[in-house]
XYZ file of N, CA, C and O in Angstrom:
524
model
N 0.212 -18.480 17.112
C 0.213 -17.967 15.752
C 1.658 -17.744 15.307
O 2.478 -17.234 16.062
N 1.903 -18.109 14.076
C 3.237 -17.899 13.509
C 3.342 -16.492 12.935
O 2.524 -16.074 12.110
N 4.333 -15.761 13.383
C 4.584 -14.402 12.894
C 5.827 -14.427 12.020
O 6.849 -15.011 12.392
N 5.717 -13.794 10.858
C 6.825 -13.647 9.914
C 7.388 -14.973 9.410
O 8.616 -15.162 9.352
N 6.511 -15.877 9.007
C 6.977 -17.085 8.319
C 7.703 -16.632 7.054
O 7.144 -15.860 6.263
N 8.926 -17.066 6.841
C 9.718 -16.546 5.718
C 9.036 -16.646 4.359
O 9.091 -15.706 3.565
N 8.379 -17.759 4.077
C 7.730 -17.905 2.769
C 6.539 -16.969 2.611
O 6.265 -16.479 1.510
N 5.843 -16.660 3.685
C 4.704 -15.743 3.622
C 5.207 -14.306 3.489
O 4.672 -13.521 2.683
N 6.244 -13.959 4.230
C 6.853 -12.634 4.087
C 7.312 -12.441 2.644
O 7.094 -11.375 2.049
N 7.909 -13.460 2.041
C 8.373 -13.362 0.649
C 7.193 -13.129 -0.301
O 7.297 -12.314 -1.224
N 6.082 -13.810 -0.080
C 4.896 -13.627 -0.930
C 4.376 -12.195 -0.846
O 4.115 -11.557 -1.862
N 4.218 -11.695 0.363
C 3.675 -10.347 0.546
C 4.664 -9.307 0.025
O 4.266 -8.313 -0.588
N 5.944 -9.550 0.226
C 6.963 -8.628 -0.294
C 6.857 -8.525 -1.811
O 6.920 -7.421 -2.367
N 6.673 -9.655 -2.494
C 6.514 -9.621 -3.960
C 5.286 -8.805 -4.358
O 5.327 -8.010 -5.303
N 4.182 -8.979 -3.647
C 2.970 -8.228 -3.967
C 3.153 -6.746 -3.676
O 2.705 -5.882 -4.441
N 3.816 -6.433 -2.564
C 4.096 -5.045 -2.225
C 4.968 -4.406 -3.311
O 4.712 -3.275 -3.742
N 5.986 -5.111 -3.768
C 6.857 -4.590 -4.829
C 6.090 -4.423 -6.139
O 6.314 -3.469 -6.881
N 5.194 -5.337 -6.416
C 4.333 -5.226 -7.598
C 3.464 -3.978 -7.497
O 3.299 -3.231 -8.463
N 2.904 -3.743 -6.316
C 2.106 -2.535 -6.082
C 2.961 -1.285 -6.304
O 2.540 -0.342 -6.978
N 4.154 -1.254 -5.739
C 5.023 -0.085 -5.849
C 5.357 0.206 -7.315
O 5.292 1.356 -7.748
N 5.689 -0.822 -8.070
C 5.998 -0.634 -9.484
C 4.778 -0.104 -10.235
O 4.888 0.814 -11.060
N 3.621 -0.645 -9.957
C 2.387 -0.177 -10.602
C 2.084 1.267 -10.222
O 1.634 2.060 -11.059
N 2.358 1.625 -8.968
C 2.094 2.983 -8.510
C 2.943 4.006 -9.261
O 2.419 4.993 -9.784
N 4.240 3.771 -9.327
C 5.122 4.777 -9.928
C 5.030 4.806 -11.451
O 5.433 5.789 -12.069
N 4.469 3.758 -12.059
C 4.289 3.746 -13.513
C 2.839 4.014 -13.915
O 2.505 3.949 -15.092
N 2.002 4.293 -12.923
C 0.579 4.561 -13.139
C -0.124 3.418 -13.878
O -0.957 3.634 -14.754
N 0.189 2.188 -13.487
C -0.464 0.998 -14.025
C -1.769 0.805 -13.253
O -1.846 0.046 -12.292
N -2.776 1.529 -13.685
C -4.050 1.577 -12.959
C -4.710 0.206 -12.875
O -5.282 -0.153 -11.843
N -4.629 -0.580 -13.930
C -5.254 -1.908 -13.915
C -4.660 -2.783 -12.812
O -5.399 -3.462 -12.083
N -3.342 -2.757 -12.672
C -2.710 -3.553 -11.615
C -3.068 -3.002 -10.241
O -3.391 -3.767 -9.328
N -3.032 -1.683 -10.086
C -3.415 -1.087 -8.800
C -4.829 -1.494 -8.418
O -5.092 -1.883 -7.277
N -5.753 -1.415 -9.384
C -7.143 -1.803 -9.106
C -7.240 -3.273 -8.703
O -8.006 -3.623 -7.805
N -6.455 -4.119 -9.352
C -6.533 -5.554 -9.059
C -5.965 -5.906 -7.693
O -6.351 -6.914 -7.108
N -5.050 -5.095 -7.178
C -4.429 -5.403 -5.894
C -5.256 -4.952 -4.693
O -4.997 -5.385 -3.571
N -6.253 -4.102 -4.924
C -7.182 -3.742 -3.847
C -8.382 -4.672 -3.927
O -8.902 -4.937 -5.014
N -8.823 -5.171 -2.803
C -9.959 -6.090 -2.744
C -11.187 -5.419 -3.334
O -11.552 -4.302 -2.950
N -11.822 -6.091 -4.278
C -13.039 -5.574 -4.906
C -14.204 -5.851 -3.962
O -14.868 -6.885 -4.035
N -14.408 -4.908 -3.057
C -15.393 -5.084 -1.988
C -15.793 -3.699 -1.479
O -14.939 -2.815 -1.384
N -17.050 -3.492 -1.146
C -17.471 -2.183 -0.633
C -16.866 -1.845 0.731
O -16.901 -0.693 1.145
N -16.281 -2.825 1.415
C -15.666 -2.577 2.725
C -14.192 -2.216 2.636
O -13.572 -1.908 3.654
N -13.622 -2.242 1.442
C -12.221 -1.854 1.269
C -12.111 -0.341 1.415
O -12.921 0.399 0.867
N -11.107 0.118 2.167
C -10.971 1.546 2.479
C -9.562 2.023 2.140
O -8.580 1.317 2.373
N -9.489 3.237 1.592
C -8.199 3.896 1.373
C -8.326 5.343 1.824
O -9.095 6.113 1.265
N -7.580 5.699 2.859
C -7.485 7.090 3.283
C -6.240 7.668 2.630
O -5.145 7.141 2.804
N -6.389 8.752 1.887
C -5.269 9.359 1.187
C -4.924 10.716 1.754
O -5.474 11.150 2.767
N -4.024 11.389 1.066
C -3.583 12.707 1.504
C -4.686 13.741 1.499
O -4.660 14.697 2.272
N -5.667 13.570 0.642
C -6.750 14.546 0.567
C -8.108 13.932 0.327
O -9.055 14.626 -0.059
N -8.215 12.624 0.530
C -9.474 11.947 0.235
C -9.686 10.767 1.178
O -8.724 10.193 1.681
N -10.943 10.456 1.403
C -11.346 9.277 2.164
C -12.192 8.440 1.213
O -13.272 8.867 0.811
N -11.693 7.275 0.854
C -12.340 6.455 -0.164
C -12.903 5.189 0.466
O -12.164 4.419 1.089
N -14.189 4.994 0.293
C -14.874 3.841 0.849
C -15.368 2.957 -0.278
O -16.186 3.375 -1.100
N -14.862 1.742 -0.323
C -15.276 0.779 -1.328
C -14.376 0.812 -2.556
O -13.784 1.835 -2.896
N -14.275 -0.342 -3.188
C -13.420 -0.488 -4.362
C -13.815 0.477 -5.468
O -12.952 1.001 -6.171
N -15.097 0.755 -5.612
C -15.554 1.676 -6.659
C -14.967 3.070 -6.506
O -14.519 3.672 -7.487
N -14.979 3.607 -5.294
C -14.402 4.936 -5.067
C -12.889 4.926 -5.269
O -12.325 5.881 -5.819
N -12.238 3.860 -4.842
C -10.788 3.763 -5.015
C -10.456 3.700 -6.502
O -9.555 4.390 -6.983
N -11.192 2.897 -7.234
C -10.976 2.756 -8.675
C -11.206 4.084 -9.395
O -10.426 4.470 -10.274
N -12.248 4.802 -9.025
C -12.532 6.099 -9.646
C -11.414 7.099 -9.349
O -11.010 7.875 -10.221
N -10.908 7.094 -8.130
C -9.787 7.967 -7.769
C -8.573 7.667 -8.641
O -7.939 8.570 -9.185
N -8.238 6.403 -8.765
C -7.080 6.025 -9.578
C -7.259 6.448 -11.035
O -6.320 6.921 -11.670
N -8.452 6.274 -11.568
C -8.716 6.619 -12.971
C -8.567 8.115 -13.215
O -8.150 8.535 -14.301
N -8.885 8.934 -12.216
C -8.853 10.393 -12.384
C -7.509 11.007 -11.982
O -7.259 12.168 -12.298
N -6.663 10.265 -11.336
C -5.402 10.792 -10.809
C -4.424 11.095 -11.949
O -4.252 10.325 -12.873
N -3.752 12.220 -11.819
C -2.736 12.597 -12.795
C -1.557 11.631 -12.712
O -1.119 11.276 -11.616
N -1.011 11.235 -13.857
C 0.161 10.360 -13.845
C 1.472 11.115 -13.597
O 2.521 10.501 -13.474
N 1.419 12.423 -13.478
C 2.637 13.229 -13.277
C 3.080 13.183 -11.818
O 2.259 13.186 -10.897
N 4.375 13.153 -11.618
C 4.931 13.273 -10.267
C 4.746 12.070 -9.376
O 4.716 12.211 -8.156
N 4.622 10.874 -9.929
C 4.394 9.683 -9.108
C 5.690 9.014 -8.643
O 5.662 8.181 -7.740
N 6.820 9.378 -9.259
C 8.093 8.766 -8.858
C 8.377 9.064 -7.392
O 8.079 10.160 -6.896
N 8.935 8.092 -6.704
C 9.255 8.270 -5.292
C 10.319 7.277 -4.893
O 10.572 6.296 -5.589
N 10.933 7.550 -3.769
C 11.849 6.589 -3.164
C 11.219 6.142 -1.861
O 10.584 6.944 -1.157
N 11.363 4.861 -1.565
C 10.784 4.342 -0.329
C 11.903 3.990 0.648
O 13.025 3.670 0.248
N 11.576 4.077 1.929
C 12.535 3.850 3.003
C 11.836 3.135 4.154
O 10.645 3.322 4.380
N 12.599 2.396 4.898
C 12.122 1.768 6.138
C 10.849 0.942 5.933
O 9.923 0.998 6.744
N 10.800 0.175 4.874
C 9.646 -0.685 4.633
C 9.657 -1.837 5.636
O 10.682 -2.492 5.822
N 8.514 -2.049 6.279
C 8.364 -3.140 7.241
C 7.148 -3.954 6.824
O 6.024 -3.426 6.759
N 7.380 -5.225 6.545
C 6.286 -6.144 6.216
C 6.237 -7.181 7.322
O 7.250 -7.835 7.622
N 5.070 -7.297 7.946
C 4.880 -8.241 9.041
C 3.707 -9.137 8.688
O 2.647 -8.644 8.291
N 3.905 -10.437 8.820
C 2.823 -11.373 8.534
C 2.391 -12.058 9.822
O 3.201 -12.296 10.725
N 1.114 -12.360 9.878
C 0.521 -13.031 11.036
C -0.192 -14.260 10.501
O -1.200 -14.139 9.802
N 0.358 -15.433 10.792
C -0.175 -16.643 10.186
C 0.156 -16.649 8.696
O 1.143 -16.057 8.258
N -0.697 -17.281 7.916
C -0.445 -17.416 6.482
C -1.320 -16.517 5.615
O -1.145 -16.487 4.398
N -2.245 -15.781 6.238
C -3.241 -15.080 5.432
C -3.460 -13.615 5.781
O -4.402 -13.001 5.277
N -2.625 -13.030 6.634
C -2.822 -11.649 7.067
C -1.466 -10.973 7.196
O -0.521 -11.558 7.726
N -1.382 -9.728 6.707
C -0.103 -9.018 6.773
C -0.325 -7.518 6.787
O -1.368 -7.016 6.346
N 0.684 -6.818 7.269
C 0.713 -5.356 7.158
C 1.998 -4.965 6.444
O 3.021 -5.638 6.568
N 1.907 -3.875 5.690
C 3.082 -3.321 5.010
C 3.099 -1.831 5.301
O 2.115 -1.130 5.079
N 4.220 -1.357 5.809
C 4.372 0.056 6.156
C 5.655 0.563 5.518
O 6.673 -0.132 5.531
N 5.608 1.771 4.983
C 6.810 2.344 4.382
C 6.767 3.855 4.468
O 5.684 4.454 4.582
N 7.933 4.452 4.430
C 8.068 5.891 4.288
C 8.460 6.159 2.848
O 9.127 5.329 2.222
N 8.066 7.326 2.321
C 8.468 7.662 0.960
C 8.727 9.149 0.837
O 8.233 9.956 1.613
N 9.524 9.464 -0.167
C 9.836 10.863 -0.486
C 9.648 11.063 -1.978
O 9.963 10.174 -2.771
N 9.134 12.237 -2.322
C 8.942 12.631 -3.718
C 9.552 14.005 -3.930
O 9.465 14.870 -3.049
N 10.114 14.209 -5.112
C 10.668 15.528 -5.447
C 9.587 16.594 -5.379
O 9.862 17.748 -5.057
N 8.354 16.208 -5.645
C 7.243 17.161 -5.622
C 6.778 17.509 -4.212
O 5.873 18.323 -4.048
N 7.401 16.889 -3.189
C 7.024 17.138 -1.789
C 8.255 17.540 -0.978
O 8.610 16.865 -0.013
N 8.929 18.632 -1.329
C 10.130 19.000 -0.567
C 9.791 19.295 0.892
O 8.773 19.911 1.194
N 10.650 18.808 1.780
C 10.445 19.045 3.210
C 9.388 18.159 3.847
O 9.055 18.333 5.011
N 8.873 17.200 3.092
C 7.831 16.295 3.599
C 8.308 14.859 3.504
O 9.126 14.504 2.661
N 7.769 14.020 4.359
C 7.953 12.578 4.259
C 6.560 11.961 4.223
O 5.682 12.317 5.012
N 6.361 11.079 3.251
C 5.090 10.376 3.136
C 5.112 9.097 3.947
O 6.173 8.497 4.165
N 3.919 8.709 4.395
C 3.771 7.479 5.172
C 2.662 6.657 4.525
O 1.614 7.201 4.168
N 2.903 5.388 4.372
C 1.919 4.507 3.753
C 1.795 3.238 4.581
O 2.809 2.631 4.937
N 0.579 2.861 4.880
C 0.317 1.590 5.565
C -0.766 0.846 4.803
O -1.743 1.449 4.347
N -0.562 -0.451 4.674
C -1.536 -1.298 3.990
C -1.796 -2.541 4.825
O -0.875 -3.092 5.431
N -3.037 -2.990 4.795
C -3.421 -4.262 5.383
C -3.721 -5.210 4.239
O -4.561 -4.909 3.385
N -3.001 -6.320 4.194
C -3.134 -7.321 3.140
C -3.766 -8.593 3.716
O -3.424 -9.008 4.829
N -4.667 -9.197 2.935
C -5.295 -10.456 3.320
C -5.228 -11.398 2.118
O -5.458 -10.974 0.984
N -4.940 -12.670 2.389
C -4.929 -13.662 1.313
C -6.364 -14.165 1.086
O -7.022 -14.629 2.014
N -6.818 -14.057 -0.133
C -8.121 -14.568 -0.569
C -7.868 -15.662 -1.605
O -6.723 -15.829 -2.051
N -8.900 -16.394 -2.015
C -8.684 -17.417 -3.054
C -8.020 -16.851 -4.315
O -7.233 -17.534 -4.971
N -8.294 -15.596 -4.641
C -7.710 -14.984 -5.837
C -6.313 -14.413 -5.587
O -5.671 -13.888 -6.506
N -5.827 -14.472 -4.357
C -4.485 -14.002 -4.030
C -4.503 -12.923 -2.957
O -5.536 -12.619 -2.361
N -3.331 -12.331 -2.710
C -3.183 -11.270 -1.711
C -3.835 -9.993 -2.218
O -3.610 -9.590 -3.355
N -4.627 -9.335 -1.344
C -5.295 -8.090 -1.698
C -5.224 -7.121 -0.527
O -5.299 -7.512 0.650
N -5.130 -5.833 -0.852
C -5.191 -4.777 0.154
C -6.653 -4.579 0.525
O -7.512 -4.417 -0.351
N -6.940 -4.584 1.829
C -8.305 -4.344 2.295
C -8.434 -2.998 2.998
O -9.545 -2.502 3.185
N -7.302 -2.422 3.394
C -7.297 -1.103 4.027
C -5.934 -0.465 3.782
O -4.908 -1.149 3.826
N -5.956 0.845 3.509
C -4.702 1.566 3.267
C -4.826 2.985 3.790
O -5.916 3.558 3.813
N -3.690 3.525 4.173
C -3.619 4.910 4.652
C -2.353 5.535 4.085
O -1.273 4.955 4.181
N -2.509 6.696 3.489
C -1.381 7.452 2.951
C -1.470 8.872 3.490
O -2.538 9.487 3.436
N -0.373 9.366 4.031
C -0.351 10.744 4.534
C 1.070 11.272 4.437
O 2.009 10.522 4.192
N 1.214 12.559 4.656
C 2.539 13.186 4.644
C 2.659 14.108 5.848
O 1.677 14.725 6.268
N 3.866 14.174 6.374
C 4.158 15.073 7.492
C 5.411 15.860 7.155
O 6.139 15.530 6.213
N 5.666 16.905 7.918
C 6.922 17.625 7.762
C 8.075 16.672 8.050
O 7.979 15.824 8.942
N 9.136 16.829 7.285
C 10.319 15.999 7.475
C 10.832 16.153 8.901
O 11.105 17.279 9.337
N 10.947 15.062 9.663
C 11.492 15.178 11.023
C 12.947 15.654 10.983
O 13.686 15.341 10.060
N 13.332 16.403 11.975
C 14.695 16.947 12.018
C 15.757 15.849 12.080
O 16.864 16.045 11.609
N 15.407 14.718 12.665
C 16.384 13.633 12.812
C 16.325 12.625 11.674
O 16.859 11.538 11.791
N 15.693 12.979 10.562
C 15.577 12.042 9.431
C 16.926 11.796 8.792
O 17.746 12.702 8.700
N 17.141 10.541 8.336
C 18.424 10.222 7.678
C 18.539 10.882 6.310
O 17.619 11.242 5.680
């Protein structure tokens, strides 16, 4: 299996950046489109466990648009073959002093394009050795 084919990494990186821009600008339509519309799609968040695209979409629709700005660090995108990838990043928000957020996504290429099929978002206390 080919790992990290440059052209595939570039594709997933573009989609990840598109997701990030949609997240911080509260572009709910784009966020909804980037998650696979399937009852098996899962998103574990800081305070919620969402099963299926419907629950994820409802969460996004009800979420406050305030305080979404963040900075991301240590983003790692790894591709396996041409149709499977993971994206992991750390993030910080002014609204979360002393915390570091962690985000992981599993991306799969479908006929309609790259889609997130599983995601996890959580926050921990800022490690003492953080840059």
